[in-house]
Each structure stands twice: as structure tokens, then as C-alpha cells.
Short mmCIF file of C-alpha atoms in Angstrom, two decimals:
data_model
loop_
_atom_site.label_atom_id
_atom_site.label_comp_id
_atom_site.label_asym_id
_atom_site.label_seq_id
_atom_site.Cartn_x
_atom_site.Cartn_y
_atom_site.Cartn_z
CA UNK Q 1 57.79 114.79 -27.69
CA UNK Q 2 54.30 113.82 -26.51
CA UNK Q 3 53.80 115.06 -22.94
CA UNK Q 4 51.25 113.10 -20.95
CA UNK Q 5 48.89 115.08 -18.76
CA UNK Q 6 50.02 115.59 -15.20
CA UNK Q 7 47.96 114.26 -12.36
CA UNK Q 8 46.99 116.89 -9.84
CA UNK Q 9 45.31 114.45 -7.44
CA UNK Q 10 45.07 110.66 -7.14
CA UNK Q 11 42.53 109.09 -9.46
CA UNK Q 12 39.55 107.33 -7.92
CA UNK Q 13 39.06 103.61 -8.42
CA UNK Q 14 35.65 101.94 -8.42
CA UNK Q 15 36.80 99.55 -5.72
CA UNK Q 16 37.62 101.16 -2.38
CA UNK Q 17 41.20 100.58 -1.18
CA UNK Q 18 41.81 98.10 1.63
CA UNK Q 19 42.31 99.24 5.23
CA UNK Q 20 45.31 98.41 7.42
CA UNK Q 21 43.96 98.71 10.94
CA UNK Q 22 46.57 100.42 13.08
CA UNK Q 23 44.13 102.33 15.29
CA UNK Q 24 42.41 99.16 16.48
CA UNK Q 25 45.40 96.83 16.76
CA UNK Q 26 47.69 99.30 18.52
CA UNK Q 27 45.46 98.82 21.55
CA UNK Q 28 45.96 95.03 21.48
CA UNK Q 29 49.64 94.43 20.78
CA UNK Q 30 50.82 90.91 20.00
CA UNK Q 31 54.10 89.08 19.46
CA UNK Q 32 55.19 88.85 15.84
CA UNK Q 33 56.78 85.54 14.89
CA UNK Q 34 58.91 84.50 11.95
CA UNK Q 35 56.30 81.88 11.06
CA UNK Q 36 53.83 84.74 10.52
CA UNK Q 37 55.63 85.72 7.31
CA UNK Q 38 58.16 83.05 6.24
CA UNK Q 39 58.73 79.30 6.18
CA UNK Q 40 62.48 79.02 5.64
CA UNK Q 41 65.65 80.78 6.83
CA UNK Q 42 69.13 80.46 5.34
CA UNK Q 43 72.39 82.01 6.53
CA UNK Q 44 75.25 83.01 4.22
CA UNK Q 45 78.58 84.10 5.73
CA UNK Q 46 80.26 86.49 3.30
CA UNK Q 47 83.83 85.65 2.33
CA UNK Q 48 86.43 87.75 4.15
CA UNK Q 49 89.63 88.69 2.34
CA UNK Q 50 91.68 91.87 2.02
CA UNK Q 51 90.02 92.60 -1.33
CA UNK Q 52 86.42 92.43 -0.03
CA UNK Q 53 86.36 93.80 3.49
CA UNK Q 54 82.98 95.39 4.11
CA UNK Q 55 83.26 98.88 5.58
CA UNK Q 56 81.08 100.44 8.24
CA UNK Q 57 77.31 100.88 7.92
CA UNK Q 58 76.65 98.37 5.13
CA UNK Q 59 73.35 97.85 3.36
CA UNK Q 60 72.30 94.91 1.22
CA UNK Q 61 70.16 93.92 -1.71
CA UNK Q 62 69.74 90.45 -3.18
CA UNK Q 63 69.07 90.17 -6.90
CA UNK Q 64 68.80 86.74 -8.51
CA UNK Q 65 72.03 84.89 -7.55
CA UNK Q 66 73.85 88.00 -6.34
CA UNK Q 67 74.26 89.44 -2.87
CA UNK Q 68 75.12 93.12 -3.35
CA UNK Q 69 76.56 94.93 -0.34
CA UNK Q 70 77.25 98.63 -0.32
CA UNK Q 71 78.55 101.21 2.10
CA UNK Q 72 79.02 104.91 1.36
CA UNK Q 73 82.35 104.13 -0.33
CA UNK Q 74 82.13 100.67 -1.93
CA UNK Q 75 79.88 98.19 -3.69
CA UNK Q 76 80.73 94.48 -3.48
CA UNK Q 77 79.04 91.48 -5.11
CA UNK Q 78 79.00 88.02 -3.51
CA UNK Q 79 77.56 84.69 -4.62
CA UNK Q 80 74.17 84.10 -3.04
CA UNK Q 81 74.70 80.40 -2.37
CA UNK Q 82 78.29 80.30 -1.11
CA UNK Q 83 79.01 83.87 0.01
CA UNK Q 84 82.13 83.86 -2.19
CA UNK Q 85 83.32 87.30 -3.26
CA UNK Q 86 82.80 87.87 -6.99
CA UNK Q 87 83.73 91.47 -7.79
CA UNK Q 88 83.51 95.11 -6.84
CA UNK Q 89 81.43 97.52 -8.92
CA UNK Q 90 82.58 101.05 -9.67
CA UNK Q 91 84.49 103.43 -7.44
CA UNK Q 92 84.28 106.76 -5.66
CA UNK Q 93 85.64 109.59 -7.78
CA UNK Q 94 84.73 112.43 -10.12
CA UNK Q 95 86.53 110.81 -13.04
CA UNK Q 96 84.50 109.16 -15.84
CA UNK Q 97 82.54 106.31 -14.27
CA UNK Q 98 83.16 107.47 -10.71
CA UNK Q 99 80.21 107.95 -8.39
CA UNK Q 100 79.84 110.30 -5.44
CA UNK Q 101 78.67 107.52 -3.11
CA UNK Q 102 77.93 103.84 -3.48
CA UNK Q 103 74.20 104.07 -2.80
CA UNK Q 104 72.41 102.39 -5.70
CA UNK Q 105 69.08 101.25 -7.12
CA UNK Q 106 68.52 98.14 -9.24
CA UNK Q 107 66.64 98.06 -12.52
CA UNK Q 108 65.13 94.61 -11.99
CA UNK Q 109 64.33 94.31 -15.71
CA UNK Q 110 67.83 94.89 -17.10
CA UNK Q 111 69.83 93.99 -13.98
CA UNK Q 112 71.64 97.34 -14.15
CA UNK Q 113 72.70 99.29 -11.06
CA UNK Q 114 72.26 103.07 -10.83
CA UNK Q 115 74.60 104.87 -8.41
CA UNK Q 116 74.42 108.47 -7.18
CA UNK Q 117 76.77 110.41 -9.42
CA UNK Q 118 77.58 114.09 -9.67
CA UNK Q 119 75.41 117.14 -10.42
CA UNK Q 120 72.13 115.23 -10.45
CA UNK Q 121 73.27 112.20 -12.45
CA UNK Q 122 72.95 108.47 -11.91
CA UNK Q 123 75.89 106.27 -12.98
CA UNK Q 124 74.91 103.01 -14.72
CA UNK Q 125 76.79 99.72 -14.24
CA UNK Q 126 75.94 96.15 -15.07
CA UNK Q 127 76.44 93.35 -12.56
CA UNK Q 128 79.74 92.40 -14.19
CA UNK Q 129 81.13 95.78 -13.16
CA UNK Q 130 81.07 97.39 -16.61
CA UNK Q 131 80.36 101.12 -16.71
CA UNK Q 132 77.46 101.89 -19.08
CA UNK Q 133 77.25 105.67 -18.90
CA UNK Q 134 75.29 108.18 -16.88
CA UNK Q 135 71.84 109.74 -17.02
CA UNK Q 136 70.77 113.17 -15.74
CA UNK Q 137 67.73 112.76 -13.48
CA UNK Q 138 67.68 115.88 -11.27
CA UNK Q 139 69.28 119.27 -10.76
CA UNK Q 140 70.96 117.87 -7.67
CA UNK Q 141 71.17 114.67 -5.64
CA UNK Q 142 72.64 114.61 -2.17
CA UNK Q 143 72.16 114.96 1.56
CA UNK Q 144 69.67 117.83 1.32
CA UNK Q 145 67.82 116.31 -1.62
CA UNK Q 146 67.17 112.64 -0.74
CA UNK Q 147 65.67 110.60 -3.57
CA UNK Q 148 64.31 107.22 -4.59
CA UNK Q 149 64.06 105.51 -7.99
CA UNK Q 150 62.34 102.50 -9.55
CA UNK Q 151 62.44 101.35 -13.16
CA UNK Q 152 59.92 100.04 -15.66
CA UNK Q 153 60.68 98.72 -19.14
CA UNK Q 154 60.70 102.27 -20.53
CA UNK Q 155 60.72 104.67 -17.56
CA UNK Q 156 62.78 105.89 -14.64
CA UNK Q 157 60.32 106.78 -11.89
CA UNK Q 158 61.80 109.34 -9.51
CA UNK Q 159 60.67 110.83 -6.21
CA UNK Q 160 62.84 113.48 -4.62
CA UNK Q 161 62.37 115.41 -1.40
CA UNK Q 162 63.75 118.84 -0.56
CA UNK Q 163 64.47 118.57 3.15
CA UNK Q 164 64.91 122.28 3.71
CA UNK Q 165 61.97 124.57 2.85
CA UNK Q 166 62.58 127.95 1.29
CA UNK Q 167 61.39 131.02 3.15
CA UNK Q 168 57.77 131.87 2.55
CA UNK Q 169 56.77 128.74 0.66
CA UNK Q 170 57.76 125.10 0.92
CA UNK Q 171 59.25 123.45 -2.14
CA UNK Q 172 57.05 120.67 -3.50
CA UNK Q 173 58.44 117.15 -3.73
CA UNK Q 174 58.91 116.35 -7.43
CA UNK Q 175 57.55 113.03 -8.65
CA UNK Q 176 58.95 112.57 -12.15
CA UNK Q 177 58.54 110.03 -14.92
CA UNK Q 178 61.61 110.06 -17.17
CA UNK Q 179 62.66 108.02 -20.15
CA UNK Q 180 65.87 106.02 -19.91
CA UNK Q 181 67.81 108.99 -21.33
CA UNK Q 182 66.61 111.25 -18.51
CA UNK Q 183 64.03 113.25 -20.48
CA UNK Q 184 60.99 114.20 -18.40
CA UNK Q 185 57.85 112.55 -19.82
CA UNK Q 186 55.43 113.56 -17.10
CA UNK Q 187 55.29 114.83 -13.51
CA UNK Q 188 52.94 114.41 -10.57
CA UNK Q 189 52.71 117.13 -7.90
CA UNK Q 190 53.44 116.30 -4.29
CA UNK Q 191 50.43 115.08 -2.33
CA UNK Q 192 51.67 116.90 0.78
CA UNK Q 193 49.96 120.20 1.61
CA UNK Q 194 52.09 123.31 1.19
CA UNK Q 195 53.04 125.00 4.45
CA UNK Q 196 54.09 128.67 4.45
CA UNK Q 197 57.50 128.74 6.15
CA UNK Q 198 59.18 131.88 7.44
CA UNK Q 199 61.93 130.33 9.50
CA UNK Q 200 65.58 129.56 8.88
CA UNK Q 201 67.41 126.31 9.46
CA UNK Q 202 69.84 126.82 12.31
CA UNK Q 203 71.22 123.29 12.61
CA UNK Q 204 71.37 120.10 10.54
CA UNK Q 205 72.26 116.85 12.33
CA UNK Q 206 73.20 113.72 10.38
CA UNK Q 207 73.28 110.30 11.99
CA UNK Q 208 75.15 107.84 9.74
CA UNK Q 209 76.02 104.93 11.96
CA UNK Q 210 74.11 101.69 12.43
CA UNK Q 211 72.61 103.46 15.41
CA UNK Q 212 70.30 105.17 12.91
CA UNK Q 213 68.66 101.85 12.04
CA UNK Q 214 68.42 100.90 15.71
CA UNK Q 215 66.62 104.16 16.50
CA UNK Q 216 64.61 104.73 13.31
CA UNK Q 217 64.16 101.30 11.78
CA UNK Q 218 64.75 100.49 8.14
CA UNK Q 219 64.45 104.08 6.91
CA UNK Q 220 67.67 104.68 8.84
CA UNK Q 221 69.87 102.13 7.06
CA UNK Q 222 71.51 104.90 5.01
CA UNK Q 223 71.46 107.39 7.90
CA UNK Q 224 69.02 110.00 9.17
CA UNK Q 225 68.94 113.79 9.08
CA UNK Q 226 67.23 116.25 11.40
CA UNK Q 227 66.80 119.90 10.44
CA UNK Q 228 66.19 122.32 13.32
CA UNK Q 229 64.60 125.73 12.72
CA UNK Q 230 64.96 128.97 14.65
CA UNK Q 231 61.38 128.71 15.97
CA UNK Q 232 62.15 125.34 17.66
CA UNK Q 233 60.37 123.33 14.94
CA UNK Q 234 62.23 120.41 13.36
CA UNK Q 235 61.78 117.71 10.74
CA UNK Q 236 63.45 114.32 10.27
CA UNK Q 237 64.24 112.63 6.98
CA UNK Q 238 66.25 109.60 5.83
CA UNK Q 239 69.35 110.28 3.74
CA UNK Q 240 67.89 108.00 1.06
CA UNK Q 241 64.15 107.71 0.49
CA UNK Q 242 62.20 104.43 0.44
CA UNK Q 243 58.98 105.95 -0.90
CA UNK Q 244 58.94 103.91 -4.13
CA UNK Q 245 59.03 100.16 -4.69
CA UNK Q 246 57.80 97.55 -7.18
CA UNK Q 247 55.70 94.47 -6.60
CA UNK Q 248 54.77 92.08 -9.43
CA UNK Q 249 55.66 94.78 -11.92
CA UNK Q 250 53.46 97.42 -10.28
CA UNK Q 251 54.99 100.65 -8.98
CA UNK Q 252 53.91 101.55 -5.44
CA UNK Q 253 54.30 104.91 -3.72
CA UNK Q 254 53.99 105.87 -0.04
CA UNK Q 255 54.92 109.44 0.87
CA UNK Q 256 55.98 110.36 4.40
CA UNK Q 257 53.24 111.81 6.64
CA UNK Q 258 50.50 110.40 4.40
CA UNK Q 259 48.55 107.26 5.31
CA UNK Q 260 47.90 105.89 1.80
CA UNK Q 261 49.87 103.52 -0.43
CA UNK Q 262 49.30 104.36 -4.09
CA UNK Q 263 49.78 102.41 -7.31
CA UNK Q 264 51.19 104.23 -10.32
CA UNK Q 265 49.08 103.32 -13.34
CA UNK Q 266 48.81 105.16 -16.65
CA UNK Q 267 50.85 107.97 -15.13
CA UNK Q 268 48.33 108.52 -12.34
CA UNK Q 269 48.31 107.59 -8.66
CA UNK Q 270 45.43 105.40 -7.50
CA UNK Q 271 44.86 104.45 -3.82
CA UNK Q 272 45.85 100.86 -3.10
CA UNK Q 273 45.84 100.52 0.70
CA UNK Q 274 45.12 102.94 3.54
CA UNK Q 275 46.66 102.87 6.99
CA UNK Q 276 43.77 103.55 9.35
CA UNK Q 277 45.50 105.47 12.16
CA UNK Q 278 42.28 106.84 13.69
CA UNK Q 279 42.90 109.05 16.72
CA UNK Q 280 46.67 108.56 16.20
CA UNK Q 281 46.60 110.26 12.80
CA UNK Q 282 49.62 112.48 12.09
CA UNK Q 283 48.34 115.51 10.12
CA UNK Q 284 50.75 116.33 7.32
CA UNK Q 285 50.21 120.01 8.14
CA UNK Q 286 51.99 119.40 11.47
CA UNK Q 287 55.07 117.67 10.10
CA UNK Q 288 57.44 120.38 11.36
CA UNK Q 289 55.99 120.30 14.86
CA UNK Q 290 57.86 118.15 17.39
CA UNK Q 291 56.05 116.92 20.50
CA UNK Q 292 57.26 115.02 23.56
CA UNK Q 293 55.66 111.60 24.10
CA UNK Q 294 54.06 112.03 20.69
CA UNK Q 295 51.00 109.80 20.28
CA UNK Q 296 50.79 110.50 16.55
CA UNK Q 297 51.67 107.57 14.28
CA UNK Q 298 54.02 108.13 11.34
CA UNK Q 299 54.31 105.25 8.87
CA UNK Q 300 58.01 105.09 8.04
CA UNK Q 301 58.72 102.00 5.97
CA UNK Q 302 56.81 99.43 3.90
CA UNK Q 303 57.79 96.05 2.44
CA UNK Q 304 55.43 94.14 0.18
CA UNK Q 305 55.36 90.47 -0.79
CA UNK Q 306 52.70 88.38 -2.51
CA UNK Q 307 50.60 87.94 0.63
CA UNK Q 308 51.91 90.47 3.15
CA UNK Q 309 52.58 94.11 3.88
CA UNK Q 310 55.23 94.49 6.59
CA UNK Q 311 55.49 98.04 7.89
CA UNK Q 312 57.33 100.04 10.53
CA UNK Q 313 55.90 103.09 12.21
CA UNK Q 314 57.06 105.64 14.76
CA UNK Q 315 55.18 106.58 17.92
CA UNK Q 316 56.39 108.09 21.20
CA UNK Q 317 59.92 108.24 19.77
CA UNK Q 318 60.10 104.48 19.17
CA UNK Q 319 59.91 102.30 16.06
CA UNK Q 320 57.31 99.50 16.06
CA UNK Q 321 56.30 96.87 13.51
CA UNK Q 322 53.12 95.57 11.92
CA UNK Q 323 51.97 92.92 9.44
CA UNK Q 324 48.94 93.11 7.17
CA UNK Q 325 47.80 89.90 5.49
CA UNK Q 326 46.39 90.80 2.07
CA UNK Q 327 44.40 87.56 1.87
CA UNK Q 328 42.75 87.64 5.30
CA UNK Q 329 42.90 91.46 5.71
CA UNK Q 330 44.11 90.94 9.28
CA UNK Q 331 46.57 93.36 10.90
CA UNK Q 332 48.99 92.47 13.71
CA UNK Q 333 51.19 94.95 15.59
CA UNK Q 334 54.08 94.46 18.03
CA UNK Q 335 56.47 96.69 19.93
CA UNK Q 336 59.96 97.06 18.49
CA UNK Q 337 61.41 95.92 15.19
CA UNK Q 338 62.19 92.22 15.72
CA UNK Q 339 60.32 89.02 14.92
CA UNK Q 340 60.65 86.11 17.33
CA UNK Q 341 62.51 83.35 15.49
CA UNK Q 342 60.23 80.37 16.06
CA UNK Q 343 61.46 78.55 12.92
CA UNK Q 344 65.06 77.60 13.76
CA UNK Q 345 65.20 79.37 17.16
CA UNK Q 346 68.29 81.36 16.27
CA UNK Q 347 68.58 85.15 16.58
CA UNK Q 348 65.51 87.43 16.33
CA UNK Q 349 64.82 88.57 12.77
CA UNK Q 350 64.54 92.08 11.38
CA UNK Q 351 64.13 92.01 7.58
CA UNK Q 352 65.28 95.20 5.89
CA UNK Q 353 63.90 94.66 2.37
CA UNK Q 354 61.97 92.26 0.17
CA UNK Q 355 63.27 91.41 -3.31
CA UNK Q 356 61.49 90.56 -6.55
CA UNK Q 357 61.47 86.86 -5.59
CA UNK Q 358 59.43 87.62 -2.44
CA UNK Q 359 62.51 86.91 -0.35
CA UNK Q 360 63.17 88.98 2.77
CA UNK Q 361 66.77 89.94 3.45
CA UNK Q 362 68.88 91.17 6.35
CA UNK Q 363 72.58 91.55 7.11
CA UNK Q 364 74.07 91.08 10.59
CA UNK Q 365 77.58 91.92 11.74
CA UNK Q 366 79.71 88.92 12.75
CA UNK Q 367 80.47 90.32 16.21
CA UNK Q 368 76.73 90.69 16.88
CA UNK Q 369 76.24 86.98 16.14
CA UNK Q 370 79.19 85.99 18.33
CA UNK Q 371 77.88 88.08 21.22
CA UNK Q 372 74.47 86.44 20.86
CA UNK Q 373 76.07 83.01 20.87
CA UNK Q 374 77.87 83.80 24.13
CA UNK Q 375 74.49 84.62 25.66
CA UNK Q 376 72.94 81.42 24.26
CA UNK Q 377 75.44 78.59 24.85
CA UNK Q 378 72.66 76.05 24.34
CA UNK Q 379 72.74 76.70 20.57
CA UNK Q 380 74.89 74.13 18.79
CA UNK Q 381 76.98 75.64 15.94
CA UNK Q 382 76.41 72.67 13.65
CA UNK Q 383 74.26 72.00 10.62
CA UNK Q 384 72.80 75.22 9.24
CA UNK Q 385 74.63 77.12 12.00
CA UNK Q 386 78.06 75.66 11.16
CA UNK Q 387 79.00 78.97 9.50
CA UNK Q 388 79.56 80.30 13.03
CA UNK Q 389 82.72 78.19 13.35
CA UNK Q 390 84.30 80.10 10.49
CA UNK Q 391 83.70 83.66 11.66
CA UNK Q 392 85.40 85.94 14.14
CA UNK Q 393 84.97 89.56 15.20
CA UNK Q 394 86.87 90.78 12.11
CA UNK Q 395 84.79 88.74 9.65
CA UNK Q 396 82.46 90.20 7.08
CA UNK Q 397 78.73 90.27 7.91
CA UNK Q 398 76.37 87.31 7.63
CA UNK Q 399 73.40 87.55 5.28
CA UNK Q 400 70.03 86.19 6.38
CA UNK Q 401 67.65 85.06 3.64
CA UNK Q 402 64.02 84.55 4.64
CA UNK Q 403 61.30 83.07 2.45
#
């Protein structure tokens, strides 16, 4: 096998990467509006029957004409236009084809879904629900080893974090390039500095409920973990990483506690955009140090479309939101996670991901919509809002498609 050379540090490009101005704009907060990033909003109420009840803490991805909803224990596919239930995919179990949890990643080239399996494997399914086999991608996948995957025509790109450092020396985060059979083709060392650690973990807290997204933003959709050490240090991590994504076929990478978005090209990382955090910079060397009323800015989550970068960051224990326009190079920042809905004047918007069609997606529980309607009796449940007449507190969630 030909082994490509590993990249010890990001390669330099002739053109300097663009700057996302957090340091300047955080001093002049604005109000983010839906019209700042989309032109159209559609609402799809998911069918509710005994065979497709969505469990607690759902997440969503939209791929072509499919709405794919997963919780820890199930994966359900609905029609994007009508919300009609189509099928379930896979099942929990350690039998052949069973996965350990229903968290998945989509290969946008083949349309295959990869679920977390057992003993470091990913379980492959197509969108018709057919099991296609498994692939070994790591020594272990799970709560203490959160991971993220994207797919090219020939590679599985993997980034995995070890939440708990070993005594004396922190484990490096492996960034692996594997073929579709799971063979390692190349690796890139972690860009995070190594910190000598001589402490033990004394407590590990896991927050799984939708409260995690409320408190931590989109990195919390799968839950959050906090490891506490015996010297009063602590570190937070999502249960599932969002450090890798694709845009127009290009693989992007943004590691926690670093202020640069990289592009993976020819098995090397090249700087693409830099978050200018200025005096609010969060040194990666201090990532185990917790501070009250922390002024440091930690970039948590990034979504990329053709013209925009939407990002969430944490400061003073709260999650805030920004937009960077790639054409105008203008940055806007607002408190909180929501966009004012100035398009159809319905509920505030909080997109949780952006798909390959540059479409932003969110999922809202039916009871949340009904509570909002009670507070806004002036809204008429007709036309595009007529779906409200068909839901009740026991109904499946409503999907919001923004483009």
C-alpha cells in the first residue's frame, strides 16, 4: 500500500485566509434576521402513527427528498414534501446489522448512512433500509471517544477526540484518512498543543436532553459531557463532534479551541478562514481551566453555505451567534441563538445544520409550536401555517426548511 506523507502542520497558501471579525463586532451587537441568510421558509409536519413515533431528543438531517430523524434508539425516514413516514432504518442490537446507537453520518456521494456500531465499527445502510456491512474505523467509538466523519469518493475522513487525558501526557486527537474498507491511508496530527496532565478524572457528567442544545447551542444536539478533575479543572465536549463538514465537495475542519477553519486538500490542511477573536482569544493551552464570567470566546459550531458562514460561540457561559458573508466579508453578531423571523413572521429560527443543497434545517417539537401559538393569537393558522390545525401535543415534530 502506498502511504502518503503525514502533515505535521498546516500547509501555507499564497493567499492569506479571510478574517471573521469577532473581536470588533462583539462590541457592536446587532439583531440577526432571517432575511440575512434565507429567502424562503417551509414547514413540514411529520406524520404521526404508532409505527413512527419520534422519541426524545431527536436530531435531523435532510438529504435530497428525505427527512431523516434519529434519536439514540431509532432512525426514521420521512418524505420531504409531505412529511409522510417512509421507513425505519436499522435497529439497536449487537446482532448482525445492529448498531449501538442511531447516530449517523451521510455519505452524500453514495447516499449511504453510517451508524455507530460496536468495537470501533460503523454500520452501513442505504436509504431503503438495506444493511450493507460494517467498516472498522477506530479502536473504539463511544461517549469517551466522540468522533465525526465525512466522505469523499474514495475516502472516509475521520476526526476523533479522547475526552479524558492519560496521566502525564494528553492523548492526541487522531485525524485519519481511510479507504472505504477502513484501511488507514494517511494521518494528520492534532493541531492542539499537548498539555502534561497529572490529574485524575473524579466525575463525568452527561447532559442528554434537549436542554443541552438550549444551553450549548448546536454542538449539544446529541448531548454534552463535562469531565471534572481532582485539581478543580474541567473540560466540556459534545457527545458527537461537528469538527468536519463538506461544502461544494471540499472537506472543512475546525477543531475546538482553535480559531482557524481549514480545508483538507491533497491530504494536508490549509487555512481557509480565521476567527479574529482579539483580546477574547481562548488559548488552547488553557482548555482545562474553567473561569467564572469567562470573557474568552470559544467557537463551538460552524455551518457553511455558498455565501455565508453561520457560527455559534460561547462566552460568559452563554451561546451567541454570528454570520460572516463570504462575498462582502462583513461579520454580524447577536446575543443568543435565534434569528428574528422577518420573512413570514412566525416563530424565531435556529437552524441546526446546512445540507448539500445549501438548505438550512431545524426541527421543533409540536408542543413548542402550540405554546408559541397560544402566546401569539394574532397568527392565523391558514395557508402555509395550516399544518398547525393537524397537530397536538402528542404529534411528531415539525421540520423547518430554510433556503
